[in-house]
Amino acid sequence: MSLGPVVVCKPFSQPYHDALKSKGFDPHFVQVLDTGFVNERELQSVIEAGPKGKWSGVIVTSSRAAGAWISAAKAIPVDTESSFSQDGGDVWEDIPFYVVGKATEEALMACPPPYSPRQILGGNSGSGDTLADFIVSSYVPKVGENLGGSTSSSNDSQGLHLPLLYLVGDKNRDTIPKKLSQAILRCHKLQVYETSPVADLSNRLKDVTSTINETTSGEETTRPWLVLFSPSTAEAVFGALSECQPSTSEHEEMNDTSNIYSSFHLASIGPTTHKYLCDNSHLVATSAPKPDAESLAQAIFDKVVRDE
């Protein structure tokens, strides 16, 4: 017996599908945002130049940012790759890439050499705030050792004081830069993507709710779940839901879709989205502490069990 439908506000994802299915849910996927890469030539130039003498690490907090890195790396001519690989200096494999979740880590692993990272750290952080603490803990003791007269090589000492490259989107928050600044660590933000709602989002939401109504017709079911991954996703979804309200004459035909927003339990991914929803007076039934499929499925399952 199914524990009910879950509308996941992202393109189809096999890990999320499998994790929700394994807990007894019926997942449905709705793409909410379109992503476009920006500043591609600038990022390509950064990648071609390499990190030596410029960067001590790279911060990548979304799979979209990872996709921008991979896209720029693949656009670099083959002859440039050969020259880069034979250079005796530092390469991207030699410095850490800091990520906030497993999805970003897995996305980065698809990057082709010689621009692929070898040290991917922070995958269990779950939030930008926790990742920033992790980065600080990785750097500050080493900086203190160098300042205290450690015998570390001059190259290591200089590397620790180089800025981190932070790949961001158009709706980025300043949590990580602020925490790094407080620890006297520098980072340089480079916007590499932007997002916007898909043009037919309200129709997509209508379609998925109609599908849910058809598949659960005649069954005693609980309210479906609506999973929101970011403040920008939530804003787009709520805007589209407001367009889905039918006229009075359509009320009977639309049935439960007549008030889609009030028909869902809300689930959020991570503390940032949870805070956004609460700040805007939305009732969040549960929140996944980490941005991964298993964490989400477990959070919803635990909530259902508690409410039985």
PDB file of C-alpha atoms in Angstrom:
ATOM      1  CA  MET A   1       0.000   0.000   0.000  1.00  0.00           C
ATOM      2  CA  SER A   2       1.340   3.409  -0.992  1.00  0.00           C
ATOM      3  CA  LEU A   3       1.927   6.020   1.700  1.00  0.00           C
ATOM      4  CA  GLY A   4       0.772   8.631  -0.794  1.00  0.00           C
ATOM      5  CA  PRO A   5       2.040  10.820  -3.630  1.00  0.00           C
ATOM      6  CA  VAL A   6       5.039  13.139  -3.334  1.00  0.00           C
ATOM      7  CA  VAL A   7       5.493  15.981  -5.820  1.00  0.00           C
ATOM      8  CA  VAL A   8       9.222  16.643  -6.132  1.00  0.00           C
ATOM      9  CA  CYS A   9       9.921  20.105  -7.532  1.00  0.00           C
ATOM     10  CA  LYS A  10      12.879  19.235  -9.732  1.00  0.00           C
ATOM     11  CA  PRO A  11      13.534  17.373 -12.997  1.00  0.00           C
ATOM     12  CA  PHE A  12      13.327  13.594 -12.765  1.00  0.00           C
ATOM     13  CA  SER A  13      16.022  12.189 -10.490  1.00  0.00           C
ATOM     14  CA  GLN A  14      16.621   8.459 -10.181  1.00  0.00           C
ATOM     15  CA  PRO A  15      18.053   8.701  -6.635  1.00  0.00           C
ATOM     16  CA  TYR A  16      15.008  10.656  -5.390  1.00  0.00           C
ATOM     17  CA  HIS A  17      12.627   8.343  -7.228  1.00  0.00           C
ATOM     18  CA  ASP A  18      14.246   5.237  -5.754  1.00  0.00           C
ATOM     19  CA  ALA A  19      14.574   6.644  -2.214  1.00  0.00           C
ATOM     20  CA  LEU A  20      10.906   7.665  -2.066  1.00  0.00           C
ATOM     21  CA  LYS A  21       9.726   4.414  -3.637  1.00  0.00           C
ATOM     22  CA  SER A  22      11.734   2.422  -1.099  1.00  0.00           C
ATOM     23  CA  LYS A  23       9.811   4.153   1.707  1.00  0.00           C
ATOM     24  CA  GLY A  24       6.442   3.401   0.115  1.00  0.00           C
ATOM     25  CA  PHE A  25       5.707   6.749  -1.583  1.00  0.00           C
ATOM     26  CA  ASP A  26       4.581   7.504  -5.127  1.00  0.00           C
ATOM     27  CA  PRO A  27       6.951  10.189  -6.510  1.00  0.00           C
ATOM     28  CA  HIS A  28       6.038  12.703  -9.230  1.00  0.00           C
ATOM     29  CA  PHE A  29       8.534  15.192 -10.662  1.00  0.00           C
ATOM     30  CA  VAL A  30       7.924  18.738 -11.858  1.00  0.00           C
ATOM     31  CA  GLN A  31      10.687  20.889 -13.312  1.00  0.00           C
ATOM     32  CA  VAL A  32      10.272  24.350 -11.806  1.00  0.00           C
ATOM     33  CA  LEU A  33      13.339  26.304 -12.917  1.00  0.00           C
ATOM     34  CA  ASP A  34      15.281  26.660 -16.146  1.00  0.00           C
ATOM     35  CA  THR A  35      19.030  27.119 -15.763  1.00  0.00           C
ATOM     36  CA  GLY A  36      21.273  29.158 -18.032  1.00  0.00           C
ATOM     37  CA  PHE A  37      25.043  29.421 -17.747  1.00  0.00           C
ATOM     38  CA  VAL A  38      26.563  32.919 -17.640  1.00  0.00           C
ATOM     39  CA  ASN A  39      30.107  34.322 -17.725  1.00  0.00           C
ATOM     40  CA  GLU A  40      31.185  31.179 -19.532  1.00  0.00           C
ATOM     41  CA  ARG A  41      34.244  32.746 -21.178  1.00  0.00           C
ATOM     42  CA  GLU A  42      35.451  34.134 -17.866  1.00  0.00           C
ATOM     43  CA  LEU A  43      35.069  30.760 -16.153  1.00  0.00           C
ATOM     44  CA  GLN A  44      36.787  29.037 -19.040  1.00  0.00           C
ATOM     45  CA  SER A  45      39.721  31.438 -18.716  1.00  0.00           C
ATOM     46  CA  VAL A  46      39.931  30.770 -14.978  1.00  0.00           C
ATOM     47  CA  ILE A  47      39.985  27.015 -15.562  1.00  0.00           C
ATOM     48  CA  GLU A  48      42.578  27.258 -18.346  1.00  0.00           C
ATOM     49  CA  ALA A  49      44.887  29.408 -16.201  1.00  0.00           C
ATOM     50  CA  GLY A  50      44.867  26.858 -13.388  1.00  0.00           C
ATOM     51  CA  PRO A  51      44.936  27.512  -9.650  1.00  0.00           C
ATOM     52  CA  LYS A  52      48.663  28.044  -9.183  1.00  0.00           C
ATOM     53  CA  GLY A  53      49.317  31.312  -7.363  1.00  0.00           C
ATOM     54  CA  LYS A  54      45.634  32.289  -7.581  1.00  0.00           C
ATOM     55  CA  TRP A  55      43.305  29.965  -5.674  1.00  0.00           C
ATOM     56  CA  SER A  56      43.595  27.785  -2.586  1.00  0.00           C
ATOM     57  CA  GLY A  57      40.317  25.973  -3.218  1.00  0.00           C
ATOM     58  CA  VAL A  58      36.961  26.054  -5.017  1.00  0.00           C
ATOM     59  CA  ILE A  59      33.506  26.247  -3.402  1.00  0.00           C
ATOM     60  CA  VAL A  60      30.658  24.621  -5.340  1.00  0.00           C
ATOM     61  CA  THR A  61      27.333  24.530  -3.518  1.00  0.00           C
ATOM     62  CA  SER A  62      24.942  23.285  -6.211  1.00  0.00           C
ATOM     63  CA  SER A  63      24.830  20.807  -9.065  1.00  0.00           C
ATOM     64  CA  ARG A  64      24.058  23.758 -11.356  1.00  0.00           C
ATOM     65  CA  ALA A  65      27.392  25.356 -10.471  1.00  0.00           C
ATOM     66  CA  ALA A  66      29.088  22.003 -11.001  1.00  0.00           C
ATOM     67  CA  GLY A  67      27.410  21.818 -14.411  1.00  0.00           C
ATOM     68  CA  ALA A  68      28.758  25.255 -15.311  1.00  0.00           C
ATOM     69  CA  TRP A  69      32.295  24.150 -14.396  1.00  0.00           C
ATOM     70  CA  ILE A  70      32.006  20.985 -16.490  1.00  0.00           C
ATOM     71  CA  SER A  71      30.506  22.849 -19.443  1.00  0.00           C
ATOM     72  CA  ALA A  72      33.346  25.379 -19.417  1.00  0.00           C
ATOM     73  CA  ALA A  73      35.967  22.635 -19.045  1.00  0.00           C
ATOM     74  CA  LYS A  74      34.577  20.714 -22.012  1.00  0.00           C
ATOM     75  CA  ALA A  75      34.711  23.877 -24.145  1.00  0.00           C
ATOM     76  CA  ILE A  76      38.488  24.211 -23.731  1.00  0.00           C
ATOM     77  CA  PRO A  77      40.342  23.137 -26.911  1.00  0.00           C
ATOM     78  CA  VAL A  78      42.181  19.809 -26.814  1.00  0.00           C
ATOM     79  CA  ASP A  79      45.581  21.372 -27.562  1.00  0.00           C
ATOM     80  CA  THR A  80      45.128  23.624 -24.512  1.00  0.00           C
ATOM     81  CA  GLU A  81      44.327  20.562 -22.392  1.00  0.00           C
ATOM     82  CA  SER A  82      47.565  18.883 -23.506  1.00  0.00           C
ATOM     83  CA  SER A  83      49.632  21.926 -22.592  1.00  0.00           C
ATOM     84  CA  PHE A  84      47.841  22.234 -19.243  1.00  0.00           C
ATOM     85  CA  SER A  85      48.432  18.575 -18.386  1.00  0.00           C
ATOM     86  CA  GLN A  86      52.164  18.790 -19.085  1.00  0.00           C
ATOM     87  CA  ASP A  87      52.680  21.944 -17.048  1.00  0.00           C
ATOM     88  CA  GLY A  88      54.740  21.247 -13.957  1.00  0.00           C
ATOM     89  CA  GLY A  89      52.715  23.606 -11.767  1.00  0.00           C
ATOM     90  CA  ASP A  90      49.662  23.054  -9.638  1.00  0.00           C
ATOM     91  CA  VAL A  91      46.571  21.621 -11.324  1.00  0.00           C
ATOM     92  CA  TRP A  92      42.957  21.562 -10.194  1.00  0.00           C
ATOM     93  CA  GLU A  93      43.464  18.045  -8.831  1.00  0.00           C
ATOM     94  CA  ASP A  94      45.887  19.491  -6.289  1.00  0.00           C
ATOM     95  CA  ILE A  95      43.442  21.775  -4.471  1.00  0.00           C
ATOM     96  CA  PRO A  96      40.240  21.012  -2.540  1.00  0.00           C
ATOM     97  CA  PHE A  97      36.749  21.490  -3.949  1.00  0.00           C
ATOM     98  CA  TYR A  98      34.216  22.137  -1.183  1.00  0.00           C
ATOM     99  CA  VAL A  99      30.626  20.982  -1.742  1.00  0.00           C
ATOM    100  CA  VAL A 100      27.466  21.149   0.354  1.00  0.00           C
ATOM    101  CA  GLY A 101      25.871  17.842  -0.602  1.00  0.00           C
ATOM    102  CA  LYS A 102      26.296  14.488  -2.305  1.00  0.00           C
ATOM    103  CA  ALA A 103      24.449  15.581  -5.456  1.00  0.00           C
ATOM    104  CA  THR A 104      27.022  18.304  -6.113  1.00  0.00           C
ATOM    105  CA  GLU A 105      29.853  15.916  -5.302  1.00  0.00           C
ATOM    106  CA  GLU A 106      28.540  13.357  -7.789  1.00  0.00           C
ATOM    107  CA  ALA A 107      28.038  16.039 -10.444  1.00  0.00           C
ATOM    108  CA  LEU A 108      31.645  17.226 -10.107  1.00  0.00           C
ATOM    109  CA  MET A 109      32.950  13.685 -10.446  1.00  0.00           C
ATOM    110  CA  ALA A 110      31.670  13.720 -14.043  1.00  0.00           C
ATOM    111  CA  CYS A 111      34.160  16.443 -14.993  1.00  0.00           C
ATOM    112  CA  PRO A 112      36.758  15.236 -17.514  1.00  0.00           C
ATOM    113  CA  PRO A 113      40.495  15.503 -16.769  1.00  0.00           C
ATOM    114  CA  PRO A 114      42.687  17.498 -16.547  1.00  0.00           C
ATOM    115  CA  TYR A 115      40.229  19.942 -14.981  1.00  0.00           C
ATOM    116  CA  SER A 116      38.505  17.453 -12.697  1.00  0.00           C
ATOM    117  CA  PRO A 117      38.848  17.695  -8.905  1.00  0.00           C
ATOM    118  CA  ARG A 118      40.382  14.876  -6.915  1.00  0.00           C
ATOM    119  CA  GLN A 119      39.770  16.299  -3.439  1.00  0.00           C
ATOM    120  CA  ILE A 120      36.013  16.818  -2.999  1.00  0.00           C
ATOM    121  CA  LEU A 121      35.273  17.699   0.612  1.00  0.00           C
ATOM    122  CA  GLY A 122      32.246  18.655   2.712  1.00  0.00           C
ATOM    123  CA  GLY A 123      29.699  16.419   1.018  1.00  0.00           C
ATOM    124  CA  ASN A 124      27.980  15.694   4.325  1.00  0.00           C
ATOM    125  CA  SER A 125      27.676  19.350   5.343  1.00  0.00           C
ATOM    126  CA  GLY A 126      24.027  19.719   4.382  1.00  0.00           C
ATOM    127  CA  SER A 127      23.991  23.536   4.423  1.00  0.00           C
ATOM    128  CA  GLY A 128      26.121  26.512   3.476  1.00  0.00           C
ATOM    129  CA  ASP A 129      26.443  27.471   7.125  1.00  0.00           C
ATOM    130  CA  THR A 130      27.867  24.087   8.107  1.00  0.00           C
ATOM    131  CA  LEU A 131      30.093  23.983   5.028  1.00  0.00           C
ATOM    132  CA  ALA A 132      31.547  27.385   5.939  1.00  0.00           C
ATOM    133  CA  ASP A 133      32.396  26.069   9.422  1.00  0.00           C
ATOM    134  CA  PHE A 134      34.025  23.035   7.822  1.00  0.00           C
ATOM    135  CA  ILE A 135      36.142  25.213   5.517  1.00  0.00           C
ATOM    136  CA  VAL A 136      37.206  27.446   8.386  1.00  0.00           C
ATOM    137  CA  SER A 137      38.183  24.433  10.493  1.00  0.00           C
ATOM    138  CA  SER A 138      40.249  23.140   7.569  1.00  0.00           C
ATOM    139  CA  TYR A 139      42.146  26.393   7.105  1.00  0.00           C
ATOM    140  CA  VAL A 140      42.462  28.249  10.385  1.00  0.00           C
ATOM    141  CA  PRO A 141      44.628  25.766  12.327  1.00  0.00           C
ATOM    142  CA  LYS A 142      47.047  25.624   9.405  1.00  0.00           C
ATOM    143  CA  VAL A 143      47.155  29.397   9.147  1.00  0.00           C
ATOM    144  CA  GLY A 144      47.850  29.588  12.871  1.00  0.00           C
ATOM    145  CA  GLU A 145      50.666  27.087  12.568  1.00  0.00           C
ATOM    146  CA  ASN A 146      52.297  29.113   9.819  1.00  0.00           C
ATOM    147  CA  LEU A 147      51.926  32.338  11.743  1.00  0.00           C
ATOM    148  CA  GLY A 148      53.501  30.624  14.736  1.00  0.00           C
ATOM    149  CA  GLY A 149      56.654  29.779  12.855  1.00  0.00           C
ATOM    150  CA  SER A 150      55.848  26.346  11.446  1.00  0.00           C
ATOM    151  CA  THR A 151      58.422  24.750   9.195  1.00  0.00           C
ATOM    152  CA  SER A 152      55.819  24.430   6.411  1.00  0.00           C
ATOM    153  CA  SER A 153      57.161  25.252   2.972  1.00  0.00           C
ATOM    154  CA  SER A 154      56.764  28.771   1.662  1.00  0.00           C
ATOM    155  CA  ASN A 155      54.522  27.482  -1.120  1.00  0.00           C
ATOM    156  CA  ASP A 156      52.145  25.916   1.435  1.00  0.00           C
ATOM    157  CA  SER A 157      52.116  29.103   3.481  1.00  0.00           C
ATOM    158  CA  GLN A 158      51.330  31.254   0.469  1.00  0.00           C
ATOM    159  CA  GLY A 159      48.655  28.807  -0.706  1.00  0.00           C
ATOM    160  CA  LEU A 160      46.770  29.037   2.571  1.00  0.00           C
ATOM    161  CA  HIS A 161      46.421  32.779   2.128  1.00  0.00           C
ATOM    162  CA  LEU A 162      45.172  32.640  -1.445  1.00  0.00           C
ATOM    163  CA  PRO A 163      41.437  33.253  -1.901  1.00  0.00           C
ATOM    164  CA  LEU A 164      38.887  30.539  -2.568  1.00  0.00           C
ATOM    165  CA  LEU A 165      36.954  30.605  -5.827  1.00  0.00           C
ATOM    166  CA  TYR A 166      33.213  30.516  -5.075  1.00  0.00           C
ATOM    167  CA  LEU A 167      30.929  29.560  -7.984  1.00  0.00           C
ATOM    168  CA  VAL A 168      27.460  31.025  -7.467  1.00  0.00           C
ATOM    169  CA  GLY A 169      24.103  31.610  -9.126  1.00  0.00           C
ATOM    170  CA  ASP A 170      22.009  34.756  -9.414  1.00  0.00           C
ATOM    171  CA  LYS A 171      20.170  34.159  -6.124  1.00  0.00           C
ATOM    172  CA  ASN A 172      23.127  33.408  -3.912  1.00  0.00           C
ATOM    173  CA  ARG A 173      23.174  34.226  -0.194  1.00  0.00           C
ATOM    174  CA  ASP A 174      26.197  35.610   1.674  1.00  0.00           C
ATOM    175  CA  THR A 175      26.340  33.020   4.471  1.00  0.00           C
ATOM    176  CA  ILE A 176      29.608  31.447   3.331  1.00  0.00           C
ATOM    177  CA  PRO A 177      31.505  34.667   2.448  1.00  0.00           C
ATOM    178  CA  LYS A 178      30.531  36.251   5.777  1.00  0.00           C
ATOM    179  CA  LYS A 179      31.749  33.308   7.829  1.00  0.00           C
ATOM    180  CA  LEU A 180      34.968  33.067   5.863  1.00  0.00           C
ATOM    181  CA  SER A 181      35.560  36.788   6.258  1.00  0.00           C
ATOM    182  CA  GLN A 182      35.140  36.501  10.018  1.00  0.00           C
ATOM    183  CA  ALA A 183      37.915  33.903   9.968  1.00  0.00           C
ATOM    184  CA  ILE A 184      40.072  36.184   7.787  1.00  0.00           C
ATOM    185  CA  LEU A 185      39.679  33.891   4.800  1.00  0.00           C
ATOM    186  CA  ARG A 186      39.071  35.453   1.409  1.00  0.00           C
ATOM    187  CA  CYS A 187      36.786  34.203  -1.324  1.00  0.00           C
ATOM    188  CA  HIS A 188      35.991  35.541  -4.769  1.00  0.00           C
ATOM    189  CA  LYS A 189      32.450  35.032  -6.036  1.00  0.00           C
ATOM    190  CA  LEU A 190      31.988  34.268  -9.731  1.00  0.00           C
ATOM    191  CA  GLN A 191      28.415  33.982 -10.984  1.00  0.00           C
ATOM    192  CA  VAL A 192      28.232  31.044 -13.372  1.00  0.00           C
ATOM    193  CA  TYR A 193      24.490  30.416 -13.748  1.00  0.00           C
ATOM    194  CA  GLU A 194      21.065  32.011 -13.414  1.00  0.00           C
ATOM    195  CA  THR A 195      17.628  30.505 -12.966  1.00  0.00           C
ATOM    196  CA  SER A 196      14.108  31.469 -13.984  1.00  0.00           C
ATOM    197  CA  PRO A 197      10.718  29.721 -13.710  1.00  0.00           C
ATOM    198  CA  VAL A 198       9.765  27.504 -16.631  1.00  0.00           C
ATOM    199  CA  ALA A 199       7.225  29.213 -18.854  1.00  0.00           C
ATOM    200  CA  ASP A 200       4.406  26.693 -18.376  1.00  0.00           C
ATOM    201  CA  LEU A 201       4.871  25.961 -14.671  1.00  0.00           C
ATOM    202  CA  SER A 202       1.214  26.444 -13.720  1.00  0.00           C
ATOM    203  CA  ASN A 203       0.155  23.958 -16.413  1.00  0.00           C
ATOM    204  CA  ARG A 204       2.741  21.447 -15.229  1.00  0.00           C
ATOM    205  CA  LEU A 205       1.423  21.684 -11.687  1.00  0.00           C
ATOM    206  CA  LYS A 206      -2.145  21.251 -12.919  1.00  0.00           C
ATOM    207  CA  ASP A 207      -1.104  18.187 -14.918  1.00  0.00           C
ATOM    208  CA  VAL A 208       0.627  16.485 -12.018  1.00  0.00           C
ATOM    209  CA  THR A 209      -2.243  17.119  -9.601  1.00  0.00           C
ATOM    210  CA  SER A 210      -4.711  15.801 -12.190  1.00  0.00           C
ATOM    211  CA  THR A 211      -2.563  12.681 -12.554  1.00  0.00           C
ATOM    212  CA  ILE A 212      -2.532  12.222  -8.789  1.00  0.00           C
ATOM    213  CA  ASN A 213      -6.312  12.598  -8.612  1.00  0.00           C
ATOM    214  CA  GLU A 214      -6.792  10.049 -11.392  1.00  0.00           C
ATOM    215  CA  THR A 215      -4.467   7.449  -9.890  1.00  0.00           C
ATOM    216  CA  THR A 216      -5.935   7.801  -6.389  1.00  0.00           C
ATOM    217  CA  SER A 217      -9.595   8.003  -7.460  1.00  0.00           C
ATOM    218  CA  GLY A 218     -11.778   5.967  -5.134  1.00  0.00           C
ATOM    219  CA  GLU A 219      -8.967   5.399  -2.646  1.00  0.00           C
ATOM    220  CA  GLU A 220      -8.663   6.786   0.848  1.00  0.00           C
ATOM    221  CA  THR A 221      -5.468   8.809   0.592  1.00  0.00           C
ATOM    222  CA  THR A 222      -3.587  11.330   2.672  1.00  0.00           C
ATOM    223  CA  ARG A 223      -2.759  14.807   1.485  1.00  0.00           C
ATOM    224  CA  PRO A 224       0.063  14.728  -1.103  1.00  0.00           C
ATOM    225  CA  TRP A 225       3.504  16.111  -0.300  1.00  0.00           C
ATOM    226  CA  LEU A 226       5.148  19.029  -2.074  1.00  0.00           C
ATOM    227  CA  VAL A 227       8.948  19.068  -1.868  1.00  0.00           C
ATOM    228  CA  LEU A 228      10.716  22.440  -2.241  1.00  0.00           C
ATOM    229  CA  PHE A 229      14.468  22.639  -2.766  1.00  0.00           C
ATOM    230  CA  SER A 230      15.246  26.348  -2.558  1.00  0.00           C
ATOM    231  CA  PRO A 231      13.660  29.746  -1.849  1.00  0.00           C
ATOM    232  CA  SER A 232      13.602  30.499  -5.586  1.00  0.00           C
ATOM    233  CA  THR A 233      11.821  27.203  -6.262  1.00  0.00           C
ATOM    234  CA  ALA A 234       9.293  27.934  -3.530  1.00  0.00           C
ATOM    235  CA  GLU A 235       8.636  31.444  -4.812  1.00  0.00           C
ATOM    236  CA  ALA A 236       8.060  30.169  -8.350  1.00  0.00           C
ATOM    237  CA  VAL A 237       5.798  27.322  -7.224  1.00  0.00           C
ATOM    238  CA  PHE A 238       3.617  29.495  -5.009  1.00  0.00           C
ATOM    239  CA  GLY A 239       3.292  32.051  -7.787  1.00  0.00           C
ATOM    240  CA  ALA A 240       2.209  29.348 -10.231  1.00  0.00           C
ATOM    241  CA  LEU A 241      -0.183  27.780  -7.715  1.00  0.00           C
ATOM    242  CA  SER A 242      -1.955  31.104  -7.344  1.00  0.00           C
ATOM    243  CA  GLU A 243      -2.682  30.944 -11.083  1.00  0.00           C
ATOM    244  CA  CYS A 244      -4.188  27.468 -10.738  1.00  0.00           C
ATOM    245  CA  GLN A 245      -7.283  28.576  -8.832  1.00  0.00           C
ATOM    246  CA  PRO A 246     -10.343  27.725 -10.955  1.00  0.00           C
ATOM    247  CA  SER A 247     -13.393  29.821 -11.535  1.00  0.00           C
ATOM    248  CA  THR A 248     -16.576  28.883  -9.650  1.00  0.00           C
ATOM    249  CA  SER A 249     -17.984  27.073 -12.688  1.00  0.00           C
ATOM    250  CA  GLU A 250     -14.926  24.828 -12.794  1.00  0.00           C
ATOM    251  CA  HIS A 251     -15.079  23.924  -9.126  1.00  0.00           C
ATOM    252  CA  GLU A 252     -16.837  20.588  -9.435  1.00  0.00           C
ATOM    253  CA  GLU A 253     -14.708  19.405 -12.343  1.00  0.00           C
ATOM    254  CA  MET A 254     -11.395  20.376 -10.701  1.00  0.00           C
ATOM    255  CA  ASN A 255     -12.307  18.673  -7.397  1.00  0.00           C
ATOM    256  CA  ASP A 256      -9.221  18.669  -5.118  1.00  0.00           C
ATOM    257  CA  THR A 257      -7.190  20.769  -7.550  1.00  0.00           C
ATOM    258  CA  SER A 258      -9.505  23.712  -6.824  1.00  0.00           C
ATOM    259  CA  ASN A 259      -7.174  24.758  -4.063  1.00  0.00           C
ATOM    260  CA  ILE A 260      -3.865  23.103  -4.832  1.00  0.00           C
ATOM    261  CA  TYR A 261      -1.770  24.997  -2.315  1.00  0.00           C
ATOM    262  CA  SER A 262      -3.902  24.026   0.686  1.00  0.00           C
ATOM    263  CA  SER A 263      -3.984  20.425  -0.568  1.00  0.00           C
ATOM    264  CA  PHE A 264      -0.284  19.731   0.066  1.00  0.00           C
ATOM    265  CA  HIS A 265       1.942  18.985   3.016  1.00  0.00           C
ATOM    266  CA  LEU A 266       5.133  21.018   2.570  1.00  0.00           C
ATOM    267  CA  ALA A 267       8.581  19.440   2.855  1.00  0.00           C
ATOM    268  CA  SER A 268      11.759  21.467   2.502  1.00  0.00           C
ATOM    269  CA  ILE A 269      15.351  20.582   1.712  1.00  0.00           C
ATOM    270  CA  GLY A 270      17.863  22.089   4.120  1.00  0.00           C
ATOM    271  CA  PRO A 271      17.701  24.918   6.662  1.00  0.00           C
ATOM    272  CA  THR A 272      17.796  27.788   4.147  1.00  0.00           C
ATOM    273  CA  THR A 273      14.586  26.730   2.417  1.00  0.00           C
ATOM    274  CA  HIS A 274      12.957  25.887   5.740  1.00  0.00           C
ATOM    275  CA  LYS A 275      13.743  29.356   7.092  1.00  0.00           C
ATOM    276  CA  TYR A 276      12.431  31.039   3.933  1.00  0.00           C
ATOM    277  CA  LEU A 277       9.128  29.175   4.175  1.00  0.00           C
ATOM    278  CA  CYS A 278       8.703  29.914   7.869  1.00  0.00           C
ATOM    279  CA  ASP A 279       9.618  33.580   7.384  1.00  0.00           C
ATOM    280  CA  ASN A 280       6.858  33.795   4.777  1.00  0.00           C
ATOM    281  CA  SER A 281       4.260  32.152   7.046  1.00  0.00           C
ATOM    282  CA  HIS A 282       4.167  28.772   5.309  1.00  0.00           C
ATOM    283  CA  LEU A 283       3.620  25.735   7.487  1.00  0.00           C
ATOM    284  CA  VAL A 284       6.437  23.233   6.916  1.00  0.00           C
ATOM    285  CA  ALA A 285       5.460  19.683   7.863  1.00  0.00           C
ATOM    286  CA  THR A 286       9.033  18.373   7.745  1.00  0.00           C
ATOM    287  CA  SER A 287      12.483  19.337   6.553  1.00  0.00           C
ATOM    288  CA  ALA A 288      15.331  17.162   5.317  1.00  0.00           C
ATOM    289  CA  PRO A 289      18.490  18.142   7.227  1.00  0.00           C
ATOM    290  CA  LYS A 290      20.713  17.273   4.256  1.00  0.00           C
ATOM    291  CA  PRO A 291      20.218  17.905   0.519  1.00  0.00           C
ATOM    292  CA  ASP A 292      20.051  14.294  -0.570  1.00  0.00           C
ATOM    293  CA  ALA A 293      17.413  11.772  -1.522  1.00  0.00           C
ATOM    294  CA  GLU A 294      17.771   9.467   1.469  1.00  0.00           C
ATOM    295  CA  SER A 295      17.493  12.324   3.947  1.00  0.00           C
ATOM    296  CA  LEU A 296      14.323  13.619   2.286  1.00  0.00           C
ATOM    297  CA  ALA A 297      12.632  10.226   2.054  1.00  0.00           C
ATOM    298  CA  GLN A 298      13.442   9.458   5.681  1.00  0.00           C
ATOM    299  CA  ALA A 299      12.177  12.848   6.891  1.00  0.00           C
ATOM    300  CA  ILE A 300       8.813  12.439   5.154  1.00  0.00           C
ATOM    301  CA  PHE A 301       8.502   8.816   6.261  1.00  0.00           C
ATOM    302  CA  ASP A 302       9.241   9.724   9.883  1.00  0.00           C
ATOM    303  CA  LYS A 303       6.611  12.471   9.791  1.00  0.00           C
ATOM    304  CA  VAL A 304       3.973  10.121   8.372  1.00  0.00           C
ATOM    305  CA  VAL A 305       4.751   7.511  11.040  1.00  0.00           C
ATOM    306  CA  ARG A 306       4.550  10.094  13.837  1.00  0.00           C
ATOM    307  CA  ASP A 307       1.173  11.310  12.618  1.00  0.00           C
ATOM    308  CA  GLU A 308      -0.402   7.846  12.414  1.00  0.00           C
TER     309      GLU A 308
END
